[in-house]
Amino acid sequence: MDYGCMTGKFIPKDHVGTAGDFYTKEIFKGILKDGCWDQFPRPKYKDGTPAHTISYNHGMCSYDLTKGESPLVTLRPIAVKASIGELLWIYQDASNDLEVLKNKYNVTWWDEWDIGNRKIGSVYGETVRCHHLVERLLNGMIKDPDGRRHKICLWQESDFELPHGLKPCAYETHFNIRHGKNGIDYLDMSLKQRSSDFATAGCINQTQYLVFQHLIARHLGLTPGRFTWFYDNIQIYDRHIEQVKEMLGRESVDCMPVIELNEEKKDFYDFEPSDIKIVNYPLQEIKSKNPQLQFPLGI
C-alpha cells in the first residue's frame, strides 16, 4: 500500500526522487491551495513581528521501509547528523541540558528555548527520564510482544506544571510487532505530532524518528517494517512561502536513502552517532543541485 499524505494520492511509479520528495510537494501544494491563515499567532520572529502561518489540519505520511521508502528529501540538504544527535539527546541521554546537546552532538537549535541554567525545563528528555519511558517500552515489548499498548508519550500534563520551554511537538510514538507471512517479524511504528513547522523541520522530525524505530527494532531483534507519521496541524510560516515555492520548482535527485546501523551493536543505549549512517543519500549532489534555504524561526 503506497497511500501516503493528506491529499490521499498514491506515489506514481515513474516518480523520481524519494517518497519524502513526493509527499513534501503534495503537502506544500495542499497548504498553499486550501490552507487557513491564523489570526492570533503565539510565536514571534526575532525582530518581534508576529509569526503568522497558513496551515492544514489532519493528515499522514506512510512509508513501507521494506520497499526502500524514506521521508528524507532531496529538494534541499537535510542536517541528518544533527537530527540524529537531537534524538539521542532526548531518548538515550534523557536530558534537558543544552550543554550536553551542544558539546556531545554539536546541536544548538534548541538555544532559543533556554529557560535558564542552559536547560529547557521539564519536557522532552526530562520527561523520558522522570517517567522511565524507554525502559518501560523495551521491557514491555519483551514481555508482551503482541501487545497493543506499547507507547511512549511525551505529553505529560503534570510535567507542564513545572517550568519548561516548548511543549512537545512530536509527542507520541506507538509500536506494534507484525509477524510477516514470510516468516520475518517486523516492527511497525507511528509518530503523532501536534504541530509541524513543515518547511523547517517536517523532514527532520520524520527522519530522526525513523532512526528511533531502527534502534528499537535492533534492540528487540526485529526488522523495521512500516513507519507512519500523523500530524494534527501542519503549517507554513509567512516568511517561508517564497522558499516553499522555490522547493516546488526544484527537481529531485534520484536516490533511495537507507539507514545502516553498526552490526556489532544491539543494545539501544550502546549506540553512538557514528554507529548510525544514512547511505545512498548523495548530500554533496543535493547541495549542488538544490542549495540550502533559510527559514526564520517563529519562537
PDB file of C-alpha atoms in Angstrom, residues 124-289:
ATOM      1  CA  TYR A 124      11.314  16.056  26.217  1.00  0.00           C
ATOM      2  CA  GLY A 125      14.345  14.233  27.649  1.00  0.00           C
ATOM      3  CA  GLU A 126      13.440  15.197  31.195  1.00  0.00           C
ATOM      4  CA  THR A 127      10.026  13.573  30.710  1.00  0.00           C
ATOM      5  CA  VAL A 128      11.711  10.446  29.315  1.00  0.00           C
ATOM      6  CA  ARG A 129      13.968  10.287  32.375  1.00  0.00           C
ATOM      7  CA  CYS A 130      11.343  11.007  35.032  1.00  0.00           C
ATOM      8  CA  HIS A 131       8.830   8.503  33.707  1.00  0.00           C
ATOM      9  CA  HIS A 132      11.378   5.838  32.589  1.00  0.00           C
ATOM     10  CA  LEU A 133       9.680   5.821  29.196  1.00  0.00           C
ATOM     11  CA  VAL A 134      12.281   3.967  27.112  1.00  0.00           C
ATOM     12  CA  GLU A 135      12.935   1.302  29.737  1.00  0.00           C
ATOM     13  CA  ARG A 136       9.210   0.674  30.113  1.00  0.00           C
ATOM     14  CA  LEU A 137       8.784   0.413  26.362  1.00  0.00           C
ATOM     15  CA  LEU A 138      11.606  -2.077  25.878  1.00  0.00           C
ATOM     16  CA  ASN A 139      10.661  -4.224  28.862  1.00  0.00           C
ATOM     17  CA  GLY A 140       7.006  -4.183  27.865  1.00  0.00           C
ATOM     18  CA  MET A 141       7.698  -5.322  24.316  1.00  0.00           C
ATOM     19  CA  ILE A 142       9.947  -8.128  25.515  1.00  0.00           C
ATOM     20  CA  LYS A 143       7.325  -9.379  27.999  1.00  0.00           C
ATOM     21  CA  ASP A 144       4.299  -8.891  25.723  1.00  0.00           C
ATOM     22  CA  PRO A 145       5.475  -8.818  22.088  1.00  0.00           C
ATOM     23  CA  ASP A 146       1.980  -8.998  20.598  1.00  0.00           C
ATOM     24  CA  GLY A 147       0.578  -6.304  22.884  1.00  0.00           C
ATOM     25  CA  ARG A 148      -1.076  -3.182  21.520  1.00  0.00           C
ATOM     26  CA  ARG A 149      -0.136  -0.871  24.371  1.00  0.00           C
ATOM     27  CA  HIS A 150       3.491  -0.162  23.524  1.00  0.00           C
ATOM     28  CA  LYS A 151       3.615   3.602  23.554  1.00  0.00           C
ATOM     29  CA  ILE A 152       5.889   6.489  24.525  1.00  0.00           C
ATOM     30  CA  CYS A 153       4.049   9.721  25.285  1.00  0.00           C
ATOM     31  CA  LEU A 154       5.899  12.973  25.983  1.00  0.00           C
ATOM     32  CA  TRP A 155       2.641  14.857  26.615  1.00  0.00           C
ATOM     33  CA  GLN A 156       2.505  14.681  30.422  1.00  0.00           C
ATOM     34  CA  GLU A 157       0.294  17.388  31.920  1.00  0.00           C
ATOM     35  CA  SER A 158       1.917  17.073  35.338  1.00  0.00           C
ATOM     36  CA  ASP A 159       5.294  17.957  33.817  1.00  0.00           C
ATOM     37  CA  PHE A 160       3.869  21.132  32.305  1.00  0.00           C
ATOM     38  CA  GLU A 161       3.098  22.432  35.798  1.00  0.00           C
ATOM     39  CA  LEU A 162       6.866  22.792  36.252  1.00  0.00           C
ATOM     40  CA  PRO A 163       8.991  25.432  34.439  1.00  0.00           C
ATOM     41  CA  HIS A 164       9.554  24.497  30.807  1.00  0.00           C
ATOM     42  CA  GLY A 165      10.165  25.900  27.350  1.00  0.00           C
ATOM     43  CA  LEU A 166       8.493  24.495  24.258  1.00  0.00           C
ATOM     44  CA  LYS A 167       5.843  21.832  24.760  1.00  0.00           C
ATOM     45  CA  PRO A 168       6.491  18.673  22.715  1.00  0.00           C
ATOM     46  CA  CYS A 169       5.603  18.902  19.030  1.00  0.00           C
ATOM     47  CA  ALA A 170       6.383  15.303  18.084  1.00  0.00           C
ATOM     48  CA  TYR A 171       4.955  13.801  21.237  1.00  0.00           C
ATOM     49  CA  GLU A 172       3.817  10.201  20.876  1.00  0.00           C
ATOM     50  CA  THR A 173       5.129   7.012  19.315  1.00  0.00           C
ATOM     51  CA  HIS A 174       3.300   3.703  19.128  1.00  0.00           C
ATOM     52  CA  PHE A 175       4.946   0.362  18.370  1.00  0.00           C
ATOM     53  CA  ASN A 176       3.492  -2.897  17.040  1.00  0.00           C
ATOM     54  CA  ILE A 177       5.182  -6.174  16.172  1.00  0.00           C
ATOM     55  CA  ARG A 178       3.890  -7.755  12.972  1.00  0.00           C
ATOM     56  CA  HIS A 179       4.573 -11.404  12.141  1.00  0.00           C
ATOM     57  CA  GLY A 180       5.013 -11.423   8.405  1.00  0.00           C
ATOM     58  CA  LYS A 181       3.772 -14.268   6.231  1.00  0.00           C
ATOM     59  CA  ASN A 182       7.359 -14.542   5.007  1.00  0.00           C
ATOM     60  CA  GLY A 183       8.476 -15.608   8.496  1.00  0.00           C
ATOM     61  CA  ILE A 184      10.035 -12.226   9.330  1.00  0.00           C
ATOM     62  CA  ASP A 185       8.953 -10.326  12.457  1.00  0.00           C
ATOM     63  CA  TYR A 186       8.609  -6.622  11.708  1.00  0.00           C
ATOM     64  CA  LEU A 187       8.458  -3.595  13.971  1.00  0.00           C
ATOM     65  CA  ASP A 188       5.922  -1.030  12.757  1.00  0.00           C
ATOM     66  CA  MET A 189       5.918   2.409  14.363  1.00  0.00           C
ATOM     67  CA  SER A 190       3.745   5.508  14.171  1.00  0.00           C
ATOM     68  CA  LEU A 191       4.599   9.035  15.252  1.00  0.00           C
ATOM     69  CA  LYS A 192       1.959  11.554  16.332  1.00  0.00           C
ATOM     70  CA  GLN A 193       2.805  15.244  16.016  1.00  0.00           C
ATOM     71  CA  ARG A 194       0.544  18.035  17.260  1.00  0.00           C
ATOM     72  CA  SER A 195       2.231  20.732  15.158  1.00  0.00           C
ATOM     73  CA  SER A 196       4.750  20.733  12.342  1.00  0.00           C
ATOM     74  CA  ASP A 197       6.695  23.730  11.042  1.00  0.00           C
ATOM     75  CA  PHE A 198       6.882  21.673   7.897  1.00  0.00           C
ATOM     76  CA  ALA A 199       9.287  23.614   5.685  1.00  0.00           C
ATOM     77  CA  THR A 200      11.816  23.842   8.513  1.00  0.00           C
ATOM     78  CA  ALA A 201      11.576  20.524  10.315  1.00  0.00           C
ATOM     79  CA  GLY A 202       8.969  18.208   8.797  1.00  0.00           C
ATOM     80  CA  CYS A 203      11.583  16.034   7.120  1.00  0.00           C
ATOM     81  CA  ILE A 204      13.938  16.240  10.103  1.00  0.00           C
ATOM     82  CA  ASN A 205      11.307  15.040  12.583  1.00  0.00           C
ATOM     83  CA  GLN A 206      10.279  12.127  10.394  1.00  0.00           C
ATOM     84  CA  THR A 207      13.856  11.071   9.688  1.00  0.00           C
ATOM     85  CA  GLN A 208      15.007  11.139  13.305  1.00  0.00           C
ATOM     86  CA  TYR A 209      12.037   9.064  14.438  1.00  0.00           C
ATOM     87  CA  LEU A 210      12.686   6.643  11.621  1.00  0.00           C
ATOM     88  CA  VAL A 211      16.152   6.230  13.151  1.00  0.00           C
ATOM     89  CA  PHE A 212      14.463   5.707  16.537  1.00  0.00           C
ATOM     90  CA  GLN A 213      12.398   2.899  15.012  1.00  0.00           C
ATOM     91  CA  HIS A 214      15.541   1.243  13.648  1.00  0.00           C
ATOM     92  CA  LEU A 215      17.289   1.447  17.020  1.00  0.00           C
ATOM     93  CA  ILE A 216      14.351  -0.048  18.915  1.00  0.00           C
ATOM     94  CA  ALA A 217      13.995  -2.766  16.264  1.00  0.00           C
ATOM     95  CA  ARG A 218      17.677  -3.668  16.586  1.00  0.00           C
ATOM     96  CA  HIS A 219      17.400  -3.851  20.393  1.00  0.00           C
ATOM     97  CA  LEU A 220      14.470  -6.269  20.063  1.00  0.00           C
ATOM     98  CA  GLY A 221      15.900  -8.302  17.172  1.00  0.00           C
ATOM     99  CA  LEU A 222      13.199  -7.187  14.740  1.00  0.00           C
ATOM    100  CA  THR A 223      13.138  -5.843  11.165  1.00  0.00           C
ATOM    101  CA  PRO A 224      11.846  -2.282  10.619  1.00  0.00           C
ATOM    102  CA  GLY A 225       8.579  -2.509   8.707  1.00  0.00           C
ATOM    103  CA  ARG A 226       6.217   0.443   8.247  1.00  0.00           C
ATOM    104  CA  PHE A 227       6.678   3.985   9.550  1.00  0.00           C
ATOM    105  CA  THR A 228       3.678   6.321   9.619  1.00  0.00           C
ATOM    106  CA  TRP A 229       3.628   9.990  10.615  1.00  0.00           C
ATOM    107  CA  PHE A 230       0.353  11.555  11.743  1.00  0.00           C
ATOM    108  CA  TYR A 231       0.035  15.300  12.194  1.00  0.00           C
ATOM    109  CA  ASP A 232      -2.707  17.378  13.786  1.00  0.00           C
ATOM    110  CA  ASN A 233      -1.711  20.739  12.312  1.00  0.00           C
ATOM    111  CA  ILE A 234       0.869  21.297   9.603  1.00  0.00           C
ATOM    112  CA  GLN A 235       1.911  24.832   8.770  1.00  0.00           C
ATOM    113  CA  ILE A 236       4.000  27.117   6.583  1.00  0.00           C
ATOM    114  CA  TYR A 237       5.187  30.380   8.134  1.00  0.00           C
ATOM    115  CA  ASP A 238       4.582  33.594   6.213  1.00  0.00           C
ATOM    116  CA  ARG A 239       8.338  34.162   5.901  1.00  0.00           C
ATOM    117  CA  HIS A 240       8.770  30.665   4.399  1.00  0.00           C
ATOM    118  CA  ILE A 241       6.375  30.939   1.472  1.00  0.00           C
ATOM    119  CA  GLU A 242       8.938  32.044  -1.116  1.00  0.00           C
ATOM    120  CA  GLN A 243      11.262  29.225  -0.031  1.00  0.00           C
ATOM    121  CA  VAL A 244       8.389  26.765  -0.385  1.00  0.00           C
ATOM    122  CA  LYS A 245       7.662  27.993  -3.895  1.00  0.00           C
ATOM    123  CA  GLU A 246      11.357  27.591  -4.693  1.00  0.00           C
ATOM    124  CA  MET A 247      11.279  23.966  -3.478  1.00  0.00           C
ATOM    125  CA  LEU A 248       8.164  23.254  -5.518  1.00  0.00           C
ATOM    126  CA  GLY A 249      10.050  24.295  -8.641  1.00  0.00           C
ATOM    127  CA  ARG A 250      13.064  22.115  -7.923  1.00  0.00           C
ATOM    128  CA  GLU A 251      13.794  18.698  -9.409  1.00  0.00           C
ATOM    129  CA  SER A 252      14.563  15.782  -7.113  1.00  0.00           C
ATOM    130  CA  VAL A 253      17.811  13.849  -7.000  1.00  0.00           C
ATOM    131  CA  ASP A 254      17.193  10.193  -7.825  1.00  0.00           C
ATOM    132  CA  CYS A 255      18.247   8.143  -4.803  1.00  0.00           C
ATOM    133  CA  MET A 256      16.977   5.660  -2.202  1.00  0.00           C
ATOM    134  CA  PRO A 257      18.335   6.572   1.267  1.00  0.00           C
ATOM    135  CA  VAL A 258      18.756   3.673   3.700  1.00  0.00           C
ATOM    136  CA  ILE A 259      19.619   3.647   7.412  1.00  0.00           C
ATOM    137  CA  GLU A 260      22.509   1.376   8.355  1.00  0.00           C
ATOM    138  CA  LEU A 261      23.427   0.543  11.956  1.00  0.00           C
ATOM    139  CA  ASN A 262      26.688  -0.809  13.321  1.00  0.00           C
ATOM    140  CA  GLU A 263      26.220  -4.583  13.049  1.00  0.00           C
ATOM    141  CA  GLU A 264      28.200  -5.165  16.249  1.00  0.00           C
ATOM    142  CA  LYS A 265      25.747  -3.288  18.456  1.00  0.00           C
ATOM    143  CA  LYS A 266      22.319  -4.301  19.686  1.00  0.00           C
ATOM    144  CA  ASP A 267      21.587  -2.512  22.955  1.00  0.00           C
ATOM    145  CA  PHE A 268      19.730   0.773  22.424  1.00  0.00           C
ATOM    146  CA  TYR A 269      21.934   2.558  24.960  1.00  0.00           C
ATOM    147  CA  ASP A 270      25.194   1.497  23.312  1.00  0.00           C
ATOM    148  CA  PHE A 271      24.656   3.329  20.030  1.00  0.00           C
ATOM    149  CA  GLU A 272      26.637   6.470  19.265  1.00  0.00           C
ATOM    150  CA  PRO A 273      26.102   8.834  16.326  1.00  0.00           C
ATOM    151  CA  SER A 274      28.987   7.199  14.452  1.00  0.00           C
ATOM    152  CA  ASP A 275      27.120   3.862  14.616  1.00  0.00           C
ATOM    153  CA  ILE A 276      24.206   5.287  12.634  1.00  0.00           C
ATOM    154  CA  LYS A 277      24.695   6.007   8.949  1.00  0.00           C
ATOM    155  CA  ILE A 278      22.350   7.032   6.156  1.00  0.00           C
ATOM    156  CA  VAL A 279      23.674   5.649   2.894  1.00  0.00           C
ATOM    157  CA  ASN A 280      22.563   6.334  -0.677  1.00  0.00           C
ATOM    158  CA  TYR A 281      21.814   9.931   0.257  1.00  0.00           C
ATOM    159  CA  PRO A 282      24.142  11.970  -2.019  1.00  0.00           C
ATOM    160  CA  LEU A 283      24.409  15.081   0.124  1.00  0.00           C
ATOM    161  CA  GLN A 284      27.010  16.863  -1.994  1.00  0.00           C
ATOM    162  CA  GLU A 285      24.978  16.353  -5.169  1.00  0.00           C
ATOM    163  CA  ILE A 286      21.880  17.636  -3.366  1.00  0.00           C
ATOM    164  CA  LYS A 287      23.755  20.712  -2.102  1.00  0.00           C
ATOM    165  CA  SER A 288      24.930  21.442  -5.640  1.00  0.00           C
ATOM    166  CA  LYS A 289      21.575  20.907  -7.345  1.00  0.00           C
TER     167      LYS A 289
END
